[in-house]
Structure formats: structure tokens, C-alpha cells
């Protein structure tokens, strides 16, 4: 456990916002969670639990204690002819973990290549891309519950996953910390998912047959072509969620805007593409001071350099109001607002 006072959080959020933490503790070992739990400045004074900072908009300095998840490690816990169970610590990089599984030829995570952030945060918002969500391969996770003062195991069903949603964003929000995640990966390629349009097109364009490695390569190519690298241009991926609307609402919208991309959901709602709405509202590539919606993907809010949290949030609200005015659709942020 390493403690700092008045520490800049700029290295720990992908928008690169220079907010200060009154007190920052780096939890470098899983065992330090127990010590942190018992520490007088520990979890009881915690106002922020920081993972990779890739889904976070810091609107102010952070009072109290900010705890950074920084413990690492990876182990196979079980293996059969068909599957391998891989337990990964919360502080491991998501993308490095995916690349490791891809190199081993284990299937399950390849569609989720190049997503920024750390493994422990992946289940919180059930990260998803190119037809796959983390919920599809997650077998269980280990969770340290602050009220109980100890770790216990949750199955995937107990995590109550939904679209960019889980128990940890709802009734268990702020209740504890994910210590590690166990994935059930497959040794067979017949379960590969390649139905997402953009992925199919990219595999075809690159002349690649579907395989764990090739899907990962194609996803990386697509993401690099439209999503800005946070190390170069501050951003947090999709800023808003794709709104799920009623069939009646979509029918009305589509009668005026036939090109609107639609994704029917199992519950009867229809998701529409927020990026399309933002582009049609005229915000794609439009820069206002240091901020704007990205020129290649209108769903991505970008810090062109030196923007503050409030500046970014003000722009997000401008876009939100403009889309609401033009289409009658309210966009909800996917990103967590702090302060
Ligand atoms: N579109 C536009 N203009 C834009 C952006 C998108 O018209 O500027 C249209 C596209 O042409 C396409 C549709 O919107 O018809 C969907 O676009 P895309 O495939 O890029 O996906 P998305 O819905 O914008 C979602 C996830 C991404 C994920 C991709 C691929 C959400 C909020 N976002 O984006 O996740 O990588 O699908 O599966 O669900 C993230 O969550 O941070 C993220 C990047």
C-alpha cells in the first residue's frame, strides 16, 4: 500500500484531466485490500475507487480517500480438453489479458480486443463490442464486500448483467471491490462470433478466415481506424449509451429518418445508434474550444488538450440537449461523472 497526499489524477484517467485527490492510496497487492479496509483513512473515508480511469469524467478535485486498484496476477484454475478457466486479478490490463488468451488460442475474449481499462472494471459495466459482452465468458468473480469485511465468490448469474449494466452499477454500487475475475474460455473455434456487420466486413476486407487470432486482429484494425488512442487524444470511448426505445417510438423516428440504425433487443425494445443521432445533429468532428465529438466516431467525446472536467461535461450536455431537441431522444452517459 502506497499513500500520497494531493496527488494529480491525470495519469489515472483516460481523459487526462488534472483533478487532484486529497489522499491517494495505491493498492498494489490483493492482500492490501484487507489492510486498507482496516486502515483509519481507508474505505470508510473513500470517495472514489479508481480502476483504469477509462470510463470516468472527473468534474472536480476528489476529497477524502481515492483508492487505486493496482494488484496483478493471473492463473489457470481448471482445464479440460474443451475449456480453460483463467483467474485474472482486477489490476491487470484488459487488453494485455485479451492478447494473452488470443496468443494461447483460447476463444472468448477476442472480440473485446483493444478496450482500454483494467480487468476488475470490465464486469461493472459489462463491457461489450462486436457482438460479445464480458458476461458471455465470465464464470465467476471474487468480491470484497466492505460491510462483510471479507471476500466471497459471485457467479455470472448473481452479477445480474445487462447492456452496460450489472449488480455493481445498481444495488451493490459502492458496496465493495472486485478482486479478480475468472473467465471460461474455449479451445474450440466453432463458437466464434462474427455476425457483427463491421467485423464481418473487416475480416472480408483483410481476407482473413475467422479464428481467435484473426478476429482479434480485425477488431484491433476497426478500433484503430475510428476510435482515438487515449494516449494521444484524451477520451473514454463511447460517452453515451445507445438508447433503447419502444418499438412505437422507433417507428415514428424511422418514418422521418429511414436511415437510422436499429438493433432490436430480446426484451422488445429497439436500440438506436447514438453515434448516428449525434452525427445527424451536426456534432461529429465539431470542435468547441478544447473539446468535441470525434471526427471518426461521433459517440466519442474528446479532450483536444487541457480541457477541464466541467468543460467536457458542458459539451456533453450541449450534445444531449441538441439530440433531444431534434429527435426527442434523451441520451444517457455511459461514463461515470465524479464530483
Ligand atoms: N454511426 C454513425 N456515425 C457515427 C458513429 C456511428 O452514423 O459517428 C453509425 C454507424 O454507421 C453504425 C452505427 O452507428 O451504423 C453503430 O456504430 P458502431 O458500430 O461504431 O458502434 P456504436 O453503437 O457507435 C458500440 C459500443 C462500442 C463498441 C461498438 C462495436 C456502445 C455505447 N458503444 O458503439 O463500445 O466498440 O459498438 O461493438 O454500446 C464503448 O462502450 O466505449 C465502446 C467503444
CSV table of C-alpha atoms and ligand atoms in Angstrom, one decimal:
chain,number,residue,atom,x,y,z
A,1,UNK,CA,0.0,0.0,0.0
A,2,UNK,CA,1.5,3.4,-1.0
A,3,UNK,CA,-0.1,6.6,0.2
A,4,UNK,CA,0.1,10.1,-1.4
A,5,UNK,CA,-1.4,13.5,-0.4
A,6,UNK,CA,-2.8,15.9,-3.0
A,7,UNK,CA,-1.9,13.7,-5.9
A,8,UNK,CA,-2.7,14.5,-9.5
A,9,UNK,CA,-5.1,12.0,-11.1
A,10,UNK,CA,-4.1,13.0,-14.6
A,11,UNK,CA,-2.1,9.7,-15.2
A,12,UNK,CA,-5.1,7.7,-14.0
A,13,UNK,CA,-7.9,8.8,-16.2
A,14,UNK,CA,-8.0,8.5,-20.0
A,15,UNK,CA,-9.5,12.0,-20.5
A,16,UNK,CA,-6.2,13.2,-18.9
A,17,UNK,CA,-8.0,15.5,-16.5
A,18,UNK,CA,-5.7,17.1,-13.9
A,19,UNK,CA,-8.0,16.7,-10.9
A,20,UNK,CA,-6.4,16.3,-7.5
A,21,UNK,CA,-7.1,13.6,-5.0
A,22,UNK,CA,-6.9,14.8,-1.4
A,23,UNK,CA,-5.4,11.3,-0.5
A,24,UNK,CA,-4.5,8.6,-3.0
A,25,UNK,CA,-3.7,5.0,-2.0
A,26,UNK,CA,-2.2,2.5,-4.4
A,27,UNK,CA,-3.4,-1.0,-3.5
A,28,UNK,CA,-0.6,-2.9,-5.1
A,29,UNK,CA,-1.4,-6.4,-3.7
A,30,UNK,CA,-4.7,-8.2,-3.3
A,31,UNK,CA,-3.8,-8.6,0.4
A,32,UNK,CA,-3.6,-4.8,0.8
A,33,UNK,CA,-7.4,-4.6,0.4
A,34,UNK,CA,-7.8,-6.2,3.9
A,35,UNK,CA,-5.3,-3.8,5.4
A,36,UNK,CA,-7.0,-0.8,3.6
A,37,UNK,CA,-10.3,-2.0,4.9
A,38,UNK,CA,-8.9,-1.7,8.5
A,39,UNK,CA,-6.9,1.5,8.0
A,40,UNK,CA,-8.3,4.7,9.7
A,41,UNK,CA,-8.1,6.6,6.4
A,42,UNK,CA,-9.3,3.6,4.4
A,43,UNK,CA,-12.5,2.5,2.8
A,44,UNK,CA,-14.7,4.3,5.4
A,45,UNK,CA,-13.4,7.7,4.1
A,46,UNK,CA,-13.2,6.5,0.4
A,47,UNK,CA,-15.0,8.7,-2.1
A,48,UNK,CA,-13.5,7.1,-5.2
A,49,UNK,CA,-12.4,3.7,-6.2
A,50,UNK,CA,-10.2,4.0,-9.3
A,51,UNK,CA,-9.6,1.3,-11.8
A,52,UNK,CA,-8.1,2.1,-15.3
A,53,UNK,CA,-9.9,5.5,-15.3
A,54,UNK,CA,-11.2,4.8,-18.8
A,55,UNK,CA,-14.9,5.3,-18.0
A,56,UNK,CA,-14.7,8.3,-15.8
A,57,UNK,CA,-15.2,12.1,-16.0
A,58,UNK,CA,-13.6,14.0,-13.1
A,59,UNK,CA,-15.6,17.2,-12.8
A,60,UNK,CA,-13.8,18.4,-9.6
A,61,UNK,CA,-10.9,17.6,-7.2
A,62,UNK,CA,-11.7,14.5,-5.2
A,63,UNK,CA,-12.0,14.9,-1.4
A,64,UNK,CA,-11.3,12.1,1.1
A,65,UNK,CA,-9.5,8.9,0.0
A,66,UNK,CA,-9.2,7.7,-3.5
A,67,UNK,CA,-8.1,4.0,-3.8
A,68,UNK,CA,-6.4,2.8,-6.9
A,69,UNK,CA,-6.7,-0.9,-7.9
A,70,UNK,CA,-3.2,-1.9,-8.8
A,71,UNK,CA,-2.8,-5.6,-7.9
A,72,UNK,CA,-1.9,-8.1,-10.6
A,73,UNK,CA,-1.6,-11.8,-11.3
A,74,UNK,CA,-3.1,-14.5,-13.5
A,75,UNK,CA,-3.6,-18.3,-13.0
A,76,UNK,CA,-5.3,-21.2,-14.7
A,77,UNK,CA,-7.6,-22.7,-12.1
A,78,UNK,CA,-9.0,-25.6,-14.1
A,79,UNK,CA,-8.5,-27.1,-17.6
A,80,UNK,CA,-10.3,-29.8,-19.6
A,81,UNK,CA,-10.0,-30.9,-23.2
A,82,UNK,CA,-12.6,-28.3,-24.2
A,83,UNK,CA,-12.1,-25.4,-21.8
A,84,UNK,CA,-9.7,-23.4,-19.7
A,85,UNK,CA,-10.7,-21.4,-16.6
A,86,UNK,CA,-8.4,-18.3,-16.2
A,87,UNK,CA,-8.5,-16.3,-13.0
A,88,UNK,CA,-7.2,-12.7,-13.5
A,89,UNK,CA,-6.5,-10.1,-10.9
A,90,UNK,CA,-8.5,-6.8,-11.0
A,91,UNK,CA,-5.5,-4.6,-11.7
A,92,UNK,CA,-4.3,-6.4,-14.9
A,93,UNK,CA,-4.7,-4.5,-18.2
A,94,UNK,CA,-7.8,-5.7,-20.1
A,95,UNK,CA,-6.2,-5.6,-23.5
A,96,UNK,CA,-3.0,-7.4,-22.4
A,97,UNK,CA,-5.2,-10.1,-20.8
A,98,UNK,CA,-7.1,-10.5,-24.1
A,99,UNK,CA,-3.9,-10.6,-26.1
A,100,UNK,CA,-2.5,-13.3,-23.8
A,101,UNK,CA,-5.6,-15.5,-24.2
A,102,UNK,CA,-5.5,-14.9,-28.0
A,103,UNK,CA,-1.8,-16.0,-28.1
A,104,UNK,CA,-2.8,-19.2,-26.3
A,105,UNK,CA,-5.5,-19.8,-28.9
A,106,UNK,CA,-8.2,-19.7,-26.2
A,107,UNK,CA,-11.5,-18.3,-27.5
A,108,UNK,CA,-14.0,-16.0,-25.8
A,109,UNK,CA,-12.4,-12.6,-25.3
A,110,UNK,CA,-11.0,-11.8,-28.9
A,111,UNK,CA,-13.9,-9.6,-29.9
A,112,UNK,CA,-13.1,-7.4,-26.9
A,113,UNK,CA,-9.6,-6.6,-28.0
A,114,UNK,CA,-8.1,-3.1,-27.5
A,115,UNK,CA,-10.7,-1.9,-25.0
A,116,UNK,CA,-8.9,0.4,-22.5
A,117,UNK,CA,-9.1,-0.2,-18.8
A,118,UNK,CA,-8.5,-3.0,-16.3
A,119,UNK,CA,-10.0,-6.4,-15.8
A,120,UNK,CA,-11.8,-5.6,-12.5
A,121,UNK,CA,-13.8,-2.9,-14.1
A,122,UNK,CA,-14.9,-5.0,-17.1
A,123,UNK,CA,-17.9,-6.7,-15.3
A,124,UNK,CA,-19.1,-3.4,-13.6
A,125,UNK,CA,-20.4,-2.0,-16.9
A,126,UNK,CA,-20.4,-5.4,-18.7
A,127,UNK,CA,-18.1,-4.1,-21.4
A,128,UNK,CA,-19.1,-5.2,-24.9
A,129,UNK,CA,-18.0,-4.8,-28.5
A,130,UNK,CA,-18.5,-6.5,-31.9
A,131,UNK,CA,-21.3,-8.8,-30.7
A,132,UNK,CA,-19.8,-10.0,-27.5
A,133,UNK,CA,-20.0,-8.9,-23.8
A,134,UNK,CA,-17.8,-9.8,-20.9
A,135,UNK,CA,-20.9,-11.6,-19.4
A,136,UNK,CA,-20.6,-14.2,-22.1
A,137,UNK,CA,-17.3,-15.7,-20.8
A,138,UNK,CA,-17.3,-14.6,-17.2
A,139,UNK,CA,-17.7,-17.7,-15.0
A,140,UNK,CA,-17.4,-16.0,-11.6
A,141,UNK,CA,-15.7,-13.2,-9.7
A,142,UNK,CA,-14.2,-12.6,-6.3
A,143,UNK,CA,-15.7,-9.6,-4.4
A,144,UNK,CA,-14.6,-8.0,-1.2
A,145,UNK,CA,-17.7,-6.6,0.4
A,146,UNK,CA,-17.0,-3.6,2.8
A,147,UNK,CA,-19.9,-4.4,5.1
A,148,UNK,CA,-18.9,-8.0,5.5
A,149,UNK,CA,-15.2,-7.3,5.6
A,150,UNK,CA,-14.3,-10.4,3.6
A,151,UNK,CA,-14.2,-11.7,0.1
A,152,UNK,CA,-16.7,-14.1,-1.5
A,153,UNK,CA,-17.5,-15.6,-4.9
A,154,UNK,CA,-20.3,-14.5,-7.2
A,155,UNK,CA,-21.5,-16.5,-10.2
A,156,UNK,CA,-22.2,-14.7,-13.5
A,157,UNK,CA,-26.0,-15.1,-12.9
A,158,UNK,CA,-25.6,-13.4,-9.5
A,159,UNK,CA,-23.9,-10.4,-11.2
A,160,UNK,CA,-27.3,-9.6,-13.0
A,161,UNK,CA,-25.7,-8.5,-16.2
A,162,UNK,CA,-27.5,-6.3,-18.8
A,163,UNK,CA,-26.4,-3.9,-21.6
A,164,UNK,CA,-23.6,-1.9,-20.0
A,165,UNK,CA,-25.1,-2.8,-16.7
A,166,UNK,CA,-24.7,-5.1,-13.7
A,167,UNK,CA,-25.4,-5.5,-9.9
A,168,UNK,CA,-22.3,-3.3,-9.3
A,169,UNK,CA,-23.9,-0.3,-11.0
A,170,UNK,CA,-27.2,-0.9,-9.1
A,171,UNK,CA,-27.8,-2.3,-5.6
A,172,UNK,CA,-24.2,-3.1,-5.0
A,173,UNK,CA,-22.8,0.2,-6.2
A,174,UNK,CA,-20.0,1.3,-3.9
A,175,UNK,CA,-20.5,-1.7,-1.7
A,176,UNK,CA,-17.1,-3.3,-2.2
A,177,UNK,CA,-14.4,-4.1,-4.8
A,178,UNK,CA,-13.9,-6.8,-7.4
A,179,UNK,CA,-10.6,-8.6,-6.5
A,180,UNK,CA,-10.4,-11.0,-9.5
A,181,UNK,CA,-12.4,-12.4,-12.4
A,182,UNK,CA,-12.5,-16.0,-13.7
A,183,UNK,CA,-13.2,-16.5,-17.4
A,184,UNK,CA,-14.3,-19.8,-19.0
A,185,UNK,CA,-12.5,-19.9,-22.4
A,186,UNK,CA,-12.9,-22.4,-25.2
A,187,UNK,CA,-10.4,-24.4,-27.0
A,188,UNK,CA,-12.7,-24.8,-30.0
A,189,UNK,CA,-13.3,-22.4,-32.8
A,190,UNK,CA,-16.8,-23.3,-33.8
A,191,UNK,CA,-18.2,-20.9,-31.2
A,192,UNK,CA,-16.6,-17.8,-32.6
A,193,UNK,CA,-18.9,-14.8,-33.0
A,194,UNK,CA,-18.5,-13.0,-36.3
A,195,UNK,CA,-22.0,-11.8,-37.0
A,196,UNK,CA,-21.5,-8.1,-36.2
A,197,UNK,CA,-21.6,-6.3,-39.5
A,198,UNK,CA,-18.4,-4.2,-39.2
A,199,UNK,CA,-16.5,-7.3,-38.0
A,200,UNK,CA,-17.6,-9.4,-40.9
A,201,UNK,CA,-16.7,-6.6,-43.4
A,202,UNK,CA,-13.3,-6.2,-41.8
A,203,UNK,CA,-12.5,-9.9,-41.9
A,204,UNK,CA,-13.5,-9.9,-45.6
A,205,UNK,CA,-11.5,-6.7,-46.3
A,206,UNK,CA,-8.4,-8.2,-44.6
A,207,UNK,CA,-9.0,-11.5,-46.4
A,208,UNK,CA,-9.0,-13.4,-43.0
A,209,UNK,CA,-10.8,-16.6,-42.1
A,210,UNK,CA,-12.5,-16.5,-38.7
A,211,UNK,CA,-10.1,-17.6,-36.0
A,212,UNK,CA,-9.4,-16.3,-32.5
A,213,UNK,CA,-6.3,-14.5,-33.7
A,214,UNK,CA,-7.8,-13.1,-36.9
A,215,UNK,CA,-10.9,-11.8,-35.1
A,216,UNK,CA,-8.7,-10.1,-32.6
A,217,UNK,CA,-6.6,-8.6,-35.5
A,218,UNK,CA,-9.7,-7.4,-37.3
A,219,UNK,CA,-11.2,-5.8,-34.1
A,220,UNK,CA,-8.0,-4.0,-33.4
A,221,UNK,CA,-7.9,-2.7,-37.0
A,222,UNK,CA,-11.5,-1.4,-36.8
A,223,UNK,CA,-11.0,0.2,-33.4
A,224,UNK,CA,-7.7,1.8,-34.5
A,225,UNK,CA,-9.5,3.2,-37.6
A,226,UNK,CA,-12.2,5.0,-35.7
A,227,UNK,CA,-11.5,5.2,-32.0
A,228,UNK,CA,-8.9,7.7,-30.8
A,229,UNK,CA,-6.0,6.3,-28.8
A,230,UNK,CA,-6.4,7.8,-25.3
A,231,UNK,CA,-2.6,8.1,-25.0
A,232,UNK,CA,-2.8,10.5,-28.0
A,233,UNK,CA,-6.2,12.2,-27.6
A,234,UNK,CA,-8.0,12.1,-24.2
A,235,UNK,CA,-11.3,10.2,-24.4
A,236,UNK,CA,-13.3,7.5,-22.7
A,237,UNK,CA,-14.6,5.6,-25.6
A,238,UNK,CA,-18.4,5.9,-26.2
A,239,UNK,CA,-19.5,8.7,-24.0
A,240,UNK,CA,-23.2,7.9,-24.2
A,241,UNK,CA,-25.1,4.6,-24.3
A,242,UNK,CA,-27.1,3.6,-27.3
A,243,UNK,CA,-30.7,4.4,-26.2
A,244,UNK,CA,-33.2,1.5,-26.0
A,245,UNK,CA,-36.6,2.8,-27.3
A,246,UNK,CA,-40.0,1.4,-27.6
A,247,UNK,CA,-41.0,-0.1,-31.0
A,248,UNK,CA,-43.6,2.6,-31.4
A,249,UNK,CA,-41.1,5.4,-30.7
A,250,UNK,CA,-38.7,3.9,-33.3
A,251,UNK,CA,-41.5,3.6,-35.9
A,252,UNK,CA,-42.2,7.3,-35.6
A,253,UNK,CA,-38.5,8.2,-35.7
A,254,UNK,CA,-37.8,5.9,-38.7
A,255,UNK,CA,-40.8,7.4,-40.6
A,256,UNK,CA,-38.9,10.7,-40.6
A,257,UNK,CA,-35.4,9.3,-40.7
A,258,UNK,CA,-35.4,5.9,-42.5
A,259,UNK,CA,-31.6,5.5,-42.3
A,260,UNK,CA,-31.5,5.4,-38.5
A,261,UNK,CA,-29.5,2.2,-37.5
A,262,UNK,CA,-31.8,0.0,-35.4
A,263,UNK,CA,-30.9,-3.0,-33.2
A,264,UNK,CA,-33.9,-5.0,-31.9
A,265,UNK,CA,-33.4,-6.4,-28.4
A,266,UNK,CA,-34.7,-9.6,-26.9
A,267,UNK,CA,-37.0,-7.6,-24.5
A,268,UNK,CA,-38.9,-6.0,-27.4
A,269,UNK,CA,-37.1,-2.6,-27.2
A,270,UNK,CA,-35.0,-1.3,-30.1
A,271,UNK,CA,-31.6,0.2,-29.6
A,272,UNK,CA,-30.8,3.0,-31.9
A,273,UNK,CA,-27.2,4.2,-32.7
A,274,UNK,CA,-26.4,7.3,-30.5
A,275,UNK,CA,-23.4,8.0,-32.8
A,276,UNK,CA,-25.8,8.4,-35.8
A,277,UNK,CA,-28.1,10.7,-33.9
A,278,UNK,CA,-25.1,12.9,-32.8
A,279,UNK,CA,-23.7,12.9,-36.3
A,280,UNK,CA,-27.1,13.9,-37.8
A,281,UNK,CA,-27.4,16.6,-35.2
A,282,UNK,CA,-24.2,18.1,-36.6
A,283,UNK,CA,-21.7,17.5,-33.8
A,284,UNK,CA,-19.4,14.9,-35.5
A,285,UNK,CA,-15.9,16.4,-35.7
A,286,UNK,CA,-17.2,19.9,-34.5
A,287,UNK,CA,-14.6,21.3,-32.1
A,288,UNK,CA,-15.7,23.8,-29.4
A,289,UNK,CA,-12.6,25.1,-27.6
A,290,UNK,CA,-10.6,22.1,-26.4
A,291,UNK,CA,-13.5,19.6,-26.7
A,292,UNK,CA,-15.6,18.0,-29.4
A,293,UNK,CA,-17.2,14.8,-30.6
A,294,UNK,CA,-14.6,12.7,-32.5
A,295,UNK,CA,-14.4,13.1,-36.3
A,296,UNK,CA,-14.4,9.3,-37.0
A,297,UNK,CA,-16.9,8.3,-34.3
A,298,UNK,CA,-19.4,10.9,-33.1
A,299,UNK,CA,-20.2,8.9,-29.9
A,300,UNK,CA,-16.7,9.6,-28.5
A,301,UNK,CA,-16.2,12.9,-26.5
A,302,UNK,CA,-12.6,14.1,-27.0
A,303,UNK,CA,-10.3,16.3,-25.0
A,304,UNK,CA,-8.1,18.0,-27.6
A,305,UNK,CA,-5.7,19.1,-24.8
A,306,UNK,CA,-6.1,20.9,-21.5
A,307,UNK,CA,-9.9,20.6,-21.2
A,308,UNK,CA,-11.3,20.5,-17.6
A,309,UNK,CA,-14.0,18.1,-16.5
A,310,UNK,CA,-16.7,20.8,-16.4
A,311,UNK,CA,-15.8,21.9,-20.0
A,312,UNK,CA,-16.1,18.3,-21.2
A,313,UNK,CA,-19.4,17.8,-19.3
A,314,UNK,CA,-20.8,21.1,-20.6
A,315,UNK,CA,-20.1,19.9,-24.2
A,316,UNK,CA,-21.8,16.5,-23.5
A,317,UNK,CA,-24.8,18.4,-22.2
A,318,UNK,CA,-24.9,20.6,-25.3
A,319,UNK,CA,-24.9,17.5,-27.5
A,320,UNK,CA,-27.5,15.8,-25.2
A,321,UNK,CA,-29.9,18.8,-25.5
A,322,UNK,CA,-29.4,19.2,-29.2
A,323,UNK,CA,-30.2,15.5,-29.8
A,324,UNK,CA,-33.2,15.7,-27.5
A,325,UNK,CA,-34.5,18.8,-29.4
A,326,UNK,CA,-34.0,17.3,-32.9
A,327,UNK,CA,-35.1,13.7,-32.3
A,328,UNK,CA,-36.9,13.6,-28.9
A,329,UNK,CA,-34.4,11.1,-27.6
A,330,UNK,CA,-32.6,11.5,-24.3
A,331,UNK,CA,-29.0,10.2,-24.4
A,332,UNK,CA,-27.7,8.8,-21.1
A,333,UNK,CA,-24.0,8.9,-20.4
A,334,UNK,CA,-22.2,5.6,-20.3
A,335,UNK,CA,-19.3,7.3,-18.4
A,336,UNK,CA,-19.4,7.9,-14.6
A,337,UNK,CA,-19.4,11.5,-13.6
A,338,UNK,CA,-17.4,12.2,-10.4
A,339,UNK,CA,-17.9,15.5,-8.4
B,1,LIG,N1,-22.6,5.8,-36.6
B,1,LIG,C1,-22.8,6.9,-37.3
B,1,LIG,N2,-22.0,8.0,-37.1
B,1,LIG,C2,-21.0,7.9,-36.1
B,1,LIG,C3,-20.8,6.7,-35.4
B,1,LIG,C4,-21.7,5.6,-35.7
B,1,LIG,O1,-23.7,7.1,-38.2
B,1,LIG,O2,-20.3,8.9,-36.0
B,1,LIG,C5,-23.5,4.6,-37.0
B,1,LIG,C6,-22.6,3.6,-37.7
B,1,LIG,O3,-22.6,3.8,-39.1
B,1,LIG,C7,-23.4,2.3,-37.4
B,1,LIG,C8,-23.9,2.5,-36.0
B,1,LIG,O4,-23.9,4.0,-35.8
B,1,LIG,O5,-24.4,2.1,-38.3
B,1,LIG,C9,-23.1,1.8,-35.0
B,1,LIG,O6,-21.8,2.3,-35.0
B,1,LIG,P1,-20.6,1.4,-34.4
B,1,LIG,O7,-20.6,0.0,-35.0
B,1,LIG,O8,-19.3,2.2,-34.4
B,1,LIG,O9,-21.0,1.1,-32.9
B,1,LIG,P2,-21.6,2.1,-31.7
B,1,LIG,O10,-23.0,1.6,-31.5
B,1,LIG,O11,-21.4,3.5,-32.0
B,1,LIG,C10,-21.0,0.4,-29.8
B,1,LIG,C11,-20.3,0.4,-28.5
B,1,LIG,C12,-18.8,0.5,-28.6
B,1,LIG,C13,-18.4,-0.7,-29.4
B,1,LIG,C14,-19.0,-0.8,-30.8
B,1,LIG,C15,-18.7,-2.0,-31.5
B,1,LIG,C16,-22.0,1.5,-27.0
B,1,LIG,C17,-22.4,2.7,-26.3
B,1,LIG,N3,-20.8,1.6,-27.7
B,1,LIG,O12,-20.7,1.6,-30.5
B,1,LIG,O13,-18.3,0.4,-27.3
B,1,LIG,O14,-16.9,-0.7,-29.6
B,1,LIG,O15,-20.5,-0.7,-30.6
B,1,LIG,O16,-19.4,-3.1,-31.0
B,1,LIG,O17,-22.7,0.5,-26.9
B,1,LIG,C18,-17.6,1.8,-25.5
B,1,LIG,O18,-18.5,1.3,-24.9
B,1,LIG,O19,-16.8,2.7,-25.0
B,1,LIG,C19,-17.4,1.4,-26.9
B,1,LIG,C20,-16.4,2.0,-27.7
